[in-house]
PDB file of C-alpha atoms in Angstrom:
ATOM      1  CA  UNK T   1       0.000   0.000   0.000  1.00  0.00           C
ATOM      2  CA  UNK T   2       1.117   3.667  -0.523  1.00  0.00           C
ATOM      3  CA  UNK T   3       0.653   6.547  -2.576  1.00  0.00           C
ATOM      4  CA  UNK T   4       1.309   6.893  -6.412  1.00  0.00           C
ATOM      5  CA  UNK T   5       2.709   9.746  -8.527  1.00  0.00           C
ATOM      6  CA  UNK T   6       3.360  12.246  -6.484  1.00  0.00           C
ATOM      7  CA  UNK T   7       5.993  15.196  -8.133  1.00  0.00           C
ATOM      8  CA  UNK T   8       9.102  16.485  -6.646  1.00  0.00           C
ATOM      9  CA  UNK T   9      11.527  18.267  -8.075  1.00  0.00           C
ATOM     10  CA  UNK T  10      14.833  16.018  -7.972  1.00  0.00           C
ATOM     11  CA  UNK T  11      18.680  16.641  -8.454  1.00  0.00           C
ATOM     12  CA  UNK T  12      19.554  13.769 -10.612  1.00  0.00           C
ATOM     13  CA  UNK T  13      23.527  12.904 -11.231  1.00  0.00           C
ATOM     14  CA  UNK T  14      24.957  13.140 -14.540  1.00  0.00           C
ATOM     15  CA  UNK T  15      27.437  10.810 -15.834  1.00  0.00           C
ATOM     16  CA  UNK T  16      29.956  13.878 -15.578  1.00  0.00           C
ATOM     17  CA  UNK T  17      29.783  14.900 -12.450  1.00  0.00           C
ATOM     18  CA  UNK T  18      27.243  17.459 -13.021  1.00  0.00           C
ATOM     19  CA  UNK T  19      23.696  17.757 -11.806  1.00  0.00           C
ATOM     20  CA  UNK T  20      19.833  18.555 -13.886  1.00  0.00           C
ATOM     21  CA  UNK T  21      16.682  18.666 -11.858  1.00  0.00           C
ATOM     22  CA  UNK T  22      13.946  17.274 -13.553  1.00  0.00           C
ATOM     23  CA  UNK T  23       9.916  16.791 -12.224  1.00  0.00           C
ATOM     24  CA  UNK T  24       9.988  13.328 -10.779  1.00  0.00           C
ATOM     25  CA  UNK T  25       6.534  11.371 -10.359  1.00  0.00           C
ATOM     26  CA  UNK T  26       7.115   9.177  -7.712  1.00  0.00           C
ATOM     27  CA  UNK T  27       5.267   5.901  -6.150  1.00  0.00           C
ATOM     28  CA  UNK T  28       5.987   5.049  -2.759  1.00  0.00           C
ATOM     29  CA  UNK T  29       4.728   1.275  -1.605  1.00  0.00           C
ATOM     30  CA  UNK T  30       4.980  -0.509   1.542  1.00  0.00           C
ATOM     31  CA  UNK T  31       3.910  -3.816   2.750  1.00  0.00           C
ATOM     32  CA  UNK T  32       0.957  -3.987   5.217  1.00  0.00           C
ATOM     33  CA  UNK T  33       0.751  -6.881   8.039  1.00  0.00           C
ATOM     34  CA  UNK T  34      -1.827  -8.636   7.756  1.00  0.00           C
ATOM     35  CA  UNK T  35      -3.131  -7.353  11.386  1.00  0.00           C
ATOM     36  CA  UNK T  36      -2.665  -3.870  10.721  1.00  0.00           C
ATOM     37  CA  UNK T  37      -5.903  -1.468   9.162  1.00  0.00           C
ATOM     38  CA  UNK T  38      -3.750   0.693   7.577  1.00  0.00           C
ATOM     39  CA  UNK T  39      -0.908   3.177   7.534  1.00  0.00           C
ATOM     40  CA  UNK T  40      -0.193   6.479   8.026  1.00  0.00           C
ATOM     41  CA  UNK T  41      -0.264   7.617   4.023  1.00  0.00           C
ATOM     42  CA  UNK T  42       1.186  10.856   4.931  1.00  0.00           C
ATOM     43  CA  UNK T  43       4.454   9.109   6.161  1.00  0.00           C
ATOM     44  CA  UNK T  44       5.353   7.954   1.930  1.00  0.00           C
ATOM     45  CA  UNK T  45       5.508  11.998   1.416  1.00  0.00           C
ATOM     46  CA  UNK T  46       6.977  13.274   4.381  1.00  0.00           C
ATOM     47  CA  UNK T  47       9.688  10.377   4.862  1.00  0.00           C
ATOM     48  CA  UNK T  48      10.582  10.758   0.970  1.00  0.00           C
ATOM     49  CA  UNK T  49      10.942  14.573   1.328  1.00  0.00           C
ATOM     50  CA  UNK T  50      13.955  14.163   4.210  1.00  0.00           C
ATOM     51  CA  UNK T  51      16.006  13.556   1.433  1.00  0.00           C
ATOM     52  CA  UNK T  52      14.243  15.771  -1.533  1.00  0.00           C
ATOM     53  CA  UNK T  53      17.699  18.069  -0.911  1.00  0.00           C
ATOM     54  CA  UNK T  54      19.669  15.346  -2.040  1.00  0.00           C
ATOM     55  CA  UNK T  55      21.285  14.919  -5.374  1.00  0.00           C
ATOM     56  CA  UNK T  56      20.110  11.255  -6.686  1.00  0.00           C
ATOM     57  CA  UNK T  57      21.159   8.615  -8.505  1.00  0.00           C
ATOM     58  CA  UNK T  58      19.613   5.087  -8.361  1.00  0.00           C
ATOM     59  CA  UNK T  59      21.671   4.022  -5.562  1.00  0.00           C
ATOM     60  CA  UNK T  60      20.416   7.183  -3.394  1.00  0.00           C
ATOM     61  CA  UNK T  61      16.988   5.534  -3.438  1.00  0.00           C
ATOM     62  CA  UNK T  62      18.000   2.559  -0.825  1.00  0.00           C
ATOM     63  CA  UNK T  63      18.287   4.895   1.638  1.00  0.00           C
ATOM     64  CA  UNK T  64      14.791   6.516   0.983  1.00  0.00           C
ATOM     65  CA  UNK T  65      13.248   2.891   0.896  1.00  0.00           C
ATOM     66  CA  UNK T  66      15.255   1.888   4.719  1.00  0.00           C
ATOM     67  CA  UNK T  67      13.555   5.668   5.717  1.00  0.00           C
ATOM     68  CA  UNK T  68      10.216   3.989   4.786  1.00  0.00           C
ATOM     69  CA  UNK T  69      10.903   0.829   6.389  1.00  0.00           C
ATOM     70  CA  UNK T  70      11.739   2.396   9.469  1.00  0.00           C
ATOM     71  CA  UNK T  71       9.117   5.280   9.485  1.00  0.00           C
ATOM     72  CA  UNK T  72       6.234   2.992   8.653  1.00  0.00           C
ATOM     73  CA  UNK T  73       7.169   0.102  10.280  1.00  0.00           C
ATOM     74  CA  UNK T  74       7.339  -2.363   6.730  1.00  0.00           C
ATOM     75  CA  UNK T  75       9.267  -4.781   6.201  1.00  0.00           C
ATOM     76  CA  UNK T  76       9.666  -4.317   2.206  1.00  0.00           C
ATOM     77  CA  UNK T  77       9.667  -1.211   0.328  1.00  0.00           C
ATOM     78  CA  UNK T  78       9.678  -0.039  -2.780  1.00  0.00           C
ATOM     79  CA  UNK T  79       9.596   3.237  -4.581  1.00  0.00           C
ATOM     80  CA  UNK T  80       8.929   4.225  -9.192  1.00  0.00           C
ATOM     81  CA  UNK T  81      10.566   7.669  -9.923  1.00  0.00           C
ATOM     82  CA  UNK T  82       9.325   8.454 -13.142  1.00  0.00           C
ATOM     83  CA  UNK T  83      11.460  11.850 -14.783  1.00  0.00           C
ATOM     84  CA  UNK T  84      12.563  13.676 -18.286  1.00  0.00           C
ATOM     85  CA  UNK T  85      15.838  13.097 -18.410  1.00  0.00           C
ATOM     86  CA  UNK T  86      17.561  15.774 -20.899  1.00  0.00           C
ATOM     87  CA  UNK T  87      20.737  14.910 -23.064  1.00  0.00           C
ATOM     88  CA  UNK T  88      22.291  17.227 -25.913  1.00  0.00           C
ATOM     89  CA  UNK T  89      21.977  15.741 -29.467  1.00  0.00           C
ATOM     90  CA  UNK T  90      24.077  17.199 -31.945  1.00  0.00           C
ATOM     91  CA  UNK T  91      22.414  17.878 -35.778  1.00  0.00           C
ATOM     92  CA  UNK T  92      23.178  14.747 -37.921  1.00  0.00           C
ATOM     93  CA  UNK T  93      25.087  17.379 -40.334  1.00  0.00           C
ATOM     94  CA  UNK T  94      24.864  21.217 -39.689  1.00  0.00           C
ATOM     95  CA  UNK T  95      27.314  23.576 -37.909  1.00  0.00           C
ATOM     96  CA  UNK T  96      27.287  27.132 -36.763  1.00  0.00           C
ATOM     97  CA  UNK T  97      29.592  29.756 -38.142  1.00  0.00           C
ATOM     98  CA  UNK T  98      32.311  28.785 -35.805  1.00  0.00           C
ATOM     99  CA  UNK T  99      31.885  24.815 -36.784  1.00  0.00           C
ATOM    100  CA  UNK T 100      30.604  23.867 -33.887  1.00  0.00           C
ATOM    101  CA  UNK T 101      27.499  21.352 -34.684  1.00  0.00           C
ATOM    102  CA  UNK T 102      24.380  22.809 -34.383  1.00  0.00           C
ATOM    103  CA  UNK T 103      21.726  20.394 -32.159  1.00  0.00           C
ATOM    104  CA  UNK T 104      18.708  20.435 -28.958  1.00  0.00           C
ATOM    105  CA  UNK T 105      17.770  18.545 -25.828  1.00  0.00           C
ATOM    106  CA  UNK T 106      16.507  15.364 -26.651  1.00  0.00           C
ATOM    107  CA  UNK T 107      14.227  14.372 -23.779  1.00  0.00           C
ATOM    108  CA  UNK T 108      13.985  10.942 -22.498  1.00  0.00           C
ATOM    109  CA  UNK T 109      11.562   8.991 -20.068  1.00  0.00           C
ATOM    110  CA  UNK T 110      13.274   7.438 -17.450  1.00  0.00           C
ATOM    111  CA  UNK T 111      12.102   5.438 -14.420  1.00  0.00           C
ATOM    112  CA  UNK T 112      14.094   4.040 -11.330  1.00  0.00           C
ATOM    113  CA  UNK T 113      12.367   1.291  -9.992  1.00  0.00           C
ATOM    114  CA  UNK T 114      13.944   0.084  -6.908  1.00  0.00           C
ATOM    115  CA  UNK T 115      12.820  -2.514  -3.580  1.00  0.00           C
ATOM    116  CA  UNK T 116      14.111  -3.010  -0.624  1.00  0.00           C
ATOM    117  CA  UNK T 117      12.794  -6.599   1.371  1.00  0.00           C
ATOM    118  CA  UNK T 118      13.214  -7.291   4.709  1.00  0.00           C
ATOM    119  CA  UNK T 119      16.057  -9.597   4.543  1.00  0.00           C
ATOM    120  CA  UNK T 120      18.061  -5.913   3.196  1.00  0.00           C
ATOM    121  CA  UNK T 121      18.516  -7.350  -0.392  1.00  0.00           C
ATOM    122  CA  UNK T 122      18.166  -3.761  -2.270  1.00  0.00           C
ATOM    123  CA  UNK T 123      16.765  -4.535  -6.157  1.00  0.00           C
ATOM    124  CA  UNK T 124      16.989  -1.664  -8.795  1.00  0.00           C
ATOM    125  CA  UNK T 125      16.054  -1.562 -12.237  1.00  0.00           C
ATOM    126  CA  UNK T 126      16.705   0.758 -14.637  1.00  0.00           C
ATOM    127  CA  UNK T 127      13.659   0.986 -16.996  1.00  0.00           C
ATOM    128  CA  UNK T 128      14.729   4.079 -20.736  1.00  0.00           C
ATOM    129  CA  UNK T 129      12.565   4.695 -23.581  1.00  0.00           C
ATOM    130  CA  UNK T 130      14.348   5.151 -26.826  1.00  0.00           C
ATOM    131  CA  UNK T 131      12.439   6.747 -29.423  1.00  0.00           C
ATOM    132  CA  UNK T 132      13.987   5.558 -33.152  1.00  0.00           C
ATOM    133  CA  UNK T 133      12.711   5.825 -36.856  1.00  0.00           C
ATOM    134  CA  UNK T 134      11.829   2.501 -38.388  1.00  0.00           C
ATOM    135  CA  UNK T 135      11.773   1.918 -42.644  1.00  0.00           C
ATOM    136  CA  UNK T 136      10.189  -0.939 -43.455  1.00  0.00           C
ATOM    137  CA  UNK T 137      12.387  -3.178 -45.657  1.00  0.00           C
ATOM    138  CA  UNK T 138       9.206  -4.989 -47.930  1.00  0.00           C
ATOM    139  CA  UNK T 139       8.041  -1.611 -48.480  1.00  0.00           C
ATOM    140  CA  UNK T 140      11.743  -0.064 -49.298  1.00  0.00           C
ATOM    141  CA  UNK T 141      12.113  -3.173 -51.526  1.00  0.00           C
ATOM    142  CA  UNK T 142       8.817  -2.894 -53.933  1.00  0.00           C
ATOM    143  CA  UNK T 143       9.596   0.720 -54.034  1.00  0.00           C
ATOM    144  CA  UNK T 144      13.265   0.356 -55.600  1.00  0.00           C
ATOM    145  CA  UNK T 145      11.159  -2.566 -57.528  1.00  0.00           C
ATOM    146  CA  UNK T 146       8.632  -0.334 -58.827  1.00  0.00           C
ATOM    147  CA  UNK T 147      11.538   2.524 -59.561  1.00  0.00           C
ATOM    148  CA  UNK T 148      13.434  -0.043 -62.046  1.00  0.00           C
ATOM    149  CA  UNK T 149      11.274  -2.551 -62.986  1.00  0.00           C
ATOM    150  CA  UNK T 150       7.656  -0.383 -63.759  1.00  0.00           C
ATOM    151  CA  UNK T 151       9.388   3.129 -63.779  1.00  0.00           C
ATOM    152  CA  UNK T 152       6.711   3.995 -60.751  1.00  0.00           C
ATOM    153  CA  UNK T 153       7.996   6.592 -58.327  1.00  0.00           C
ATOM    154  CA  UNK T 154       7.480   5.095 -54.715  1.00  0.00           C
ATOM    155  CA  UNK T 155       8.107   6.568 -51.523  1.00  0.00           C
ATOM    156  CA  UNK T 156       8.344   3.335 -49.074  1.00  0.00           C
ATOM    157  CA  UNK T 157       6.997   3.791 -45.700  1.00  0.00           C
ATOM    158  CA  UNK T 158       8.537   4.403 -42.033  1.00  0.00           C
ATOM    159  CA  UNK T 159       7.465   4.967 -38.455  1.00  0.00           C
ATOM    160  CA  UNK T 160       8.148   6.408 -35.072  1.00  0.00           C
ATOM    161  CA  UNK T 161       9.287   3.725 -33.487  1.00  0.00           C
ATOM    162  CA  UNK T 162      10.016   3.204 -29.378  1.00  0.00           C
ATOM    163  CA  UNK T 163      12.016   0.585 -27.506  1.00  0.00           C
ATOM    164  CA  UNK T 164      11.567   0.200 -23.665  1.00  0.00           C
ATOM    165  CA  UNK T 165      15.106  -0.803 -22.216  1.00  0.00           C
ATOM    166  CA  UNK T 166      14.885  -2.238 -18.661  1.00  0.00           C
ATOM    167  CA  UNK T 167      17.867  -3.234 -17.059  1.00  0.00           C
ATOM    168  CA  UNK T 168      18.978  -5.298 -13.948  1.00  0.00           C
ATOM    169  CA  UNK T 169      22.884  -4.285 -13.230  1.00  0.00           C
ATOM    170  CA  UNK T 170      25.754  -4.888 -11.107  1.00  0.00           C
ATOM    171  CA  UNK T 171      28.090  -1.636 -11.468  1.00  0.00           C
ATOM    172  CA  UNK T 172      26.394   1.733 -11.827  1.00  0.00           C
ATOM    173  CA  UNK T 173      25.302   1.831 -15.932  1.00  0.00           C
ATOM    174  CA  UNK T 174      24.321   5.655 -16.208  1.00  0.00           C
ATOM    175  CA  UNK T 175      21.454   7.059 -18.712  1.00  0.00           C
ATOM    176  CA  UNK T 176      24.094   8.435 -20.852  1.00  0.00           C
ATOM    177  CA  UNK T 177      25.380   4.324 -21.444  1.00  0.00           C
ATOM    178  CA  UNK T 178      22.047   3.605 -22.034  1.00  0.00           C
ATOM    179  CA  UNK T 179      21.301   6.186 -24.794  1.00  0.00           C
ATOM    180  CA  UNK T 180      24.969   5.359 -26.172  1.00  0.00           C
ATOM    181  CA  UNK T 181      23.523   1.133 -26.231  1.00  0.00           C
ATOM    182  CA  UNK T 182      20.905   2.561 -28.362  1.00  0.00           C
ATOM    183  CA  UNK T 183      22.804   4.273 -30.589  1.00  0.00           C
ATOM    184  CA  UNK T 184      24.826   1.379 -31.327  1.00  0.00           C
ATOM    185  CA  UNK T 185      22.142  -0.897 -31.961  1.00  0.00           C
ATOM    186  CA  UNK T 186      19.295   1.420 -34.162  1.00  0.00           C
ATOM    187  CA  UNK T 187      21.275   4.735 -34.894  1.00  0.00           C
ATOM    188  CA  UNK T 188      18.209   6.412 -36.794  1.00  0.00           C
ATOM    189  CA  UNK T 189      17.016   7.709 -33.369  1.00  0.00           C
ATOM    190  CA  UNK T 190      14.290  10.676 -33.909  1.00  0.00           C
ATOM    191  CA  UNK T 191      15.755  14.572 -34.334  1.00  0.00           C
ATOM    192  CA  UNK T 192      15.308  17.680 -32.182  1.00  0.00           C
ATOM    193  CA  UNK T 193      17.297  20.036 -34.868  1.00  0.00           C
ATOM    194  CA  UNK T 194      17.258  19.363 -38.589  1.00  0.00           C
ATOM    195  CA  UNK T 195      17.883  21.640 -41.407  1.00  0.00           C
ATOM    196  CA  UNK T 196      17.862  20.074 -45.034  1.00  0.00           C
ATOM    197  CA  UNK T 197      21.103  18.926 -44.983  1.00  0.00           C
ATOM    198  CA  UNK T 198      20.414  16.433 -41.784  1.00  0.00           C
ATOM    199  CA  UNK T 199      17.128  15.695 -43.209  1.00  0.00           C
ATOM    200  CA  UNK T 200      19.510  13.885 -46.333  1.00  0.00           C
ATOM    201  CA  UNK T 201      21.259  12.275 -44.034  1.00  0.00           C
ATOM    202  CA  UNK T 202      18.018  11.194 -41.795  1.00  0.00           C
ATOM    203  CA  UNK T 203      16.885   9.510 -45.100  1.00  0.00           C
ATOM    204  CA  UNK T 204      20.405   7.961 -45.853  1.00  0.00           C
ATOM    205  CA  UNK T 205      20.406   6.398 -42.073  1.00  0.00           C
ATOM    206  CA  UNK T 206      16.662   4.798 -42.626  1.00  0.00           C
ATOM    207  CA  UNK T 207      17.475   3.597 -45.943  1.00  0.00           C
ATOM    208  CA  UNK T 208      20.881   2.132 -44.372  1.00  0.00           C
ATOM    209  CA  UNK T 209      18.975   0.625 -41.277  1.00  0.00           C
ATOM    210  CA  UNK T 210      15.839  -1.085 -42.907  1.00  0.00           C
ATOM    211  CA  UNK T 211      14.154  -2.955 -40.208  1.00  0.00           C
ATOM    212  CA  UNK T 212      11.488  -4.818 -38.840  1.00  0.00           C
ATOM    213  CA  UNK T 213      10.407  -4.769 -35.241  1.00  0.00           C
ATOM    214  CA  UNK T 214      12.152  -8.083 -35.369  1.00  0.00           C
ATOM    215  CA  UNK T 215      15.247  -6.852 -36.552  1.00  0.00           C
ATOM    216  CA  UNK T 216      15.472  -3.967 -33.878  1.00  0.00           C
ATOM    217  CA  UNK T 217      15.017  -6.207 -30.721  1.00  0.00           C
ATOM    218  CA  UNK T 218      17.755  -8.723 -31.824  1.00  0.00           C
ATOM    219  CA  UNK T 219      19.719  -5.554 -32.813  1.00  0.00           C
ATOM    220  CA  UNK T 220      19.275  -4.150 -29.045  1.00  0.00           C
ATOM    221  CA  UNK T 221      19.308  -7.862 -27.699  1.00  0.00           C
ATOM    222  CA  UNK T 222      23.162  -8.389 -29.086  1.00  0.00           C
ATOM    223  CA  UNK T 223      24.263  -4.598 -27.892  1.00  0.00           C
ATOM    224  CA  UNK T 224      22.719  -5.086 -24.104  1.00  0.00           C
ATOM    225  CA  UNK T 225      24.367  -9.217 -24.241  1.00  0.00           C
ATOM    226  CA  UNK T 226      27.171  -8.203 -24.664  1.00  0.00           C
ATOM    227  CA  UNK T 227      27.336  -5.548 -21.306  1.00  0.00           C
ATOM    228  CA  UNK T 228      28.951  -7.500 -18.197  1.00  0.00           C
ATOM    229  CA  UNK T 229      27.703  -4.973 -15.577  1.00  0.00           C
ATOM    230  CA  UNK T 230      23.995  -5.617 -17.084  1.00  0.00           C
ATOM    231  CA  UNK T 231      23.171  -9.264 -15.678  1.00  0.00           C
ATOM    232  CA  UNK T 232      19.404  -9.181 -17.056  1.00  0.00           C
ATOM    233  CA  UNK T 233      17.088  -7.489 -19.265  1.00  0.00           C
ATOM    234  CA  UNK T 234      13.511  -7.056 -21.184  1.00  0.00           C
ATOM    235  CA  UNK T 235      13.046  -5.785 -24.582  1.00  0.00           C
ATOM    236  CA  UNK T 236       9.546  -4.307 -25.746  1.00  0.00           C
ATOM    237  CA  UNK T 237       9.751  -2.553 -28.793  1.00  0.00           C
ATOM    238  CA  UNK T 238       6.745  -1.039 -30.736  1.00  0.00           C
ATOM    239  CA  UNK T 239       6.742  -0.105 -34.355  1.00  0.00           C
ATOM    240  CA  UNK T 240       3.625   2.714 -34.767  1.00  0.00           C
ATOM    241  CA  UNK T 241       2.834   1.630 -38.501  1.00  0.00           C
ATOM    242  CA  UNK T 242       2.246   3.977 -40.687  1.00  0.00           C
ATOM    243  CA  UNK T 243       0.297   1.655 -43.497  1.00  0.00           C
ATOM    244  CA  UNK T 244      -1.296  -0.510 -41.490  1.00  0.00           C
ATOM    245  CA  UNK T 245      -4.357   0.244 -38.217  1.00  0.00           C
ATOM    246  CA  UNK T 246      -2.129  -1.140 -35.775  1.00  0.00           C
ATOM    247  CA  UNK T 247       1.352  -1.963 -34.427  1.00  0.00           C
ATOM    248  CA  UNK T 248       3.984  -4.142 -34.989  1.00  0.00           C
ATOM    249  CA  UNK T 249       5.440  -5.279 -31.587  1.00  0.00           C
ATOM    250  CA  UNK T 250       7.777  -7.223 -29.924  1.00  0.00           C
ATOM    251  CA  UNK T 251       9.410  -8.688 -26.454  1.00  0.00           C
ATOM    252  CA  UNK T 252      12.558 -10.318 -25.474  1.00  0.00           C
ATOM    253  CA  UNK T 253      14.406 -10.910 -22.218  1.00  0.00           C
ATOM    254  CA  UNK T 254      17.978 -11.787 -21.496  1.00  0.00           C
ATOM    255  CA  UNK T 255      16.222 -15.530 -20.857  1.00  0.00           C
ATOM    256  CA  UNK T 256      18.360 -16.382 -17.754  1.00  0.00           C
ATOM    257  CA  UNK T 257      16.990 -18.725 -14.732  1.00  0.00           C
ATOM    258  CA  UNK T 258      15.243 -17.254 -12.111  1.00  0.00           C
ATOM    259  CA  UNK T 259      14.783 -13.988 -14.124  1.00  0.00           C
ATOM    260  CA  UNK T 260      13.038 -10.976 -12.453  1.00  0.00           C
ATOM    261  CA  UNK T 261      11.866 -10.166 -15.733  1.00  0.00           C
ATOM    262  CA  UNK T 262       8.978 -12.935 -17.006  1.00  0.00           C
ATOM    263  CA  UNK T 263       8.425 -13.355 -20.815  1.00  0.00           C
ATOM    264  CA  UNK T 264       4.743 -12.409 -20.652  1.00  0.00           C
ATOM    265  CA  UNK T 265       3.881  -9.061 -21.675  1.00  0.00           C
ATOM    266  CA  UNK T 266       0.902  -7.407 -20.787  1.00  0.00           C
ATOM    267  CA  UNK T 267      -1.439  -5.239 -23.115  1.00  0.00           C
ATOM    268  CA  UNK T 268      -0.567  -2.510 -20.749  1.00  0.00           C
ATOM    269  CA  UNK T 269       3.025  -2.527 -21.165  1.00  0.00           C
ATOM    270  CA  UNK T 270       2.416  -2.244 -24.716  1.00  0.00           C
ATOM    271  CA  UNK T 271       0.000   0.829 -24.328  1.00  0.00           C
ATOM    272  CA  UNK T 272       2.397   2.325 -22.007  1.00  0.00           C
ATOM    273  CA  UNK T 273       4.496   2.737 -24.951  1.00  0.00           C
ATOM    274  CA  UNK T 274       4.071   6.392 -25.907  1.00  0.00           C
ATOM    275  CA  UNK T 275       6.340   7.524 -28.670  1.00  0.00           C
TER     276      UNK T 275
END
């Protein structure tokens, strides 16, 4: 029992040493014995707000969660911090007048989800949205078809496309890793600045990077595999077609024993997926 999304505003650690505060929705849950009403609601704000001050990363939350323990009398916690985490992405291709590249925030969702039993085993996960362009590869290959054979100009189609990353790890993986896993794996992630000149190149990445919603989860599943800090993971990657009424999805998890991370997905994970 507890209370769910309510917003603080958070210091969250960059990989660099520096700090951003973002709005954090947050869920604070306790357990309830089974001979106890209730408890005090009140308690998952006030206890969370003795460290509001602090600056946060993941690990900062296993204090929050032995505050709860001890301030509500539980004997497992856990806490979601949902937040908009912002990283600089540089244009694909333009400068300024002094060469530097031009570029925006890029704003991604981000969600520590973190429990604390009552044996002190402290679980976190790590749970990134990575928003990506997808061109179909049937549709790219009747359109050069078309071009050749029937002398038919085509345009083939493409999506906005989003992959949810969630992560069980050993050593501290940052955001910034995660975004750079992404990269690796599907680099025709979606612009913030684009003149004509990175639009070309947008174009040139999709054509180079023809995929189905099959082809991006084994391309994320090989990037993530190959991490030793990251000792599990789920996939769930949604395609939002563009020819067709509905979407083309997918799931995958690392597929270890005793996984935290089952290979059902739900309809609501699916929907969560906003993109």
């Amino acid at each position: 029992v507890g209370i769910s999304e309510f917003h603080l505003p958070i210091r969250i650690k960059q990989k660099n040493g520096d700090t951003q505060e973002v709005m954090a929705t947050i869920s604070g849950l306790v357990n309830l014995d089974a001979a106890n009403r209730g408890i005090n609601m009140s308690r998952i704000i006030r206890t969370f707000y003795k460290s509001a001050d602090q600056i946060f990363d993941i690990n900062k939350l296993e204090e929050v969660l032995r505050n709860y323990q001890r301030d509500l009398k539980s004997f497992d916690a856990h806490i979601l911090m949902n937040f908009k985490y912002r990283i600089w992405q540089d244009a694909l291709v333009s400068k300024k007048d002094d060469g530097t590249p031009e570029g925006g925030w890029q704003y991604y969702n981000v969600t520590f989800d973190t429990n604390l039993d009552k044996t002190g085993e402290f679980k976190k996960i790590i749970h990134f949205d990575y928003i990506y362009s997808s061109a179909c590869p049937c549709s790219t290959e009747l359109s050069i078809y078309n071009a050749y054979q029937e002398g038919v100009y085509c345009i083939p189609h493409s999506q906005r496309s989003i992959a949810r990353i969630s992560i069980d790890f050993t050593d501290m993986v940052w955001i910034e890793d995660l975004l750079g896993m992404c990269r690796e794996a599907i680099p025709t992630e979606t612009q913030v600045f684009v003149k004509r000149a990175d639009e070309g190149n947008f174009a040139w990445l999709n054509g180079a990077n023809v995929q189905f919603v099959e082809d991006s989860i084994r391309r994320l599943y090989d990037v993530l595999d190959r991490q030793q800090n990251i000792k599990d993971f789920k996939i769930i990657c949604s395609h939002r077609e563009s020819l067709h009424s509905h979407q083309a999805v997918a799931s995958i998890t690392k597929g270890i024993k005793g996984s935290i991370f089952n290979h059902h997905t739900s309809w609501e994970d699916y929907q969560s997926l906003i993109c």
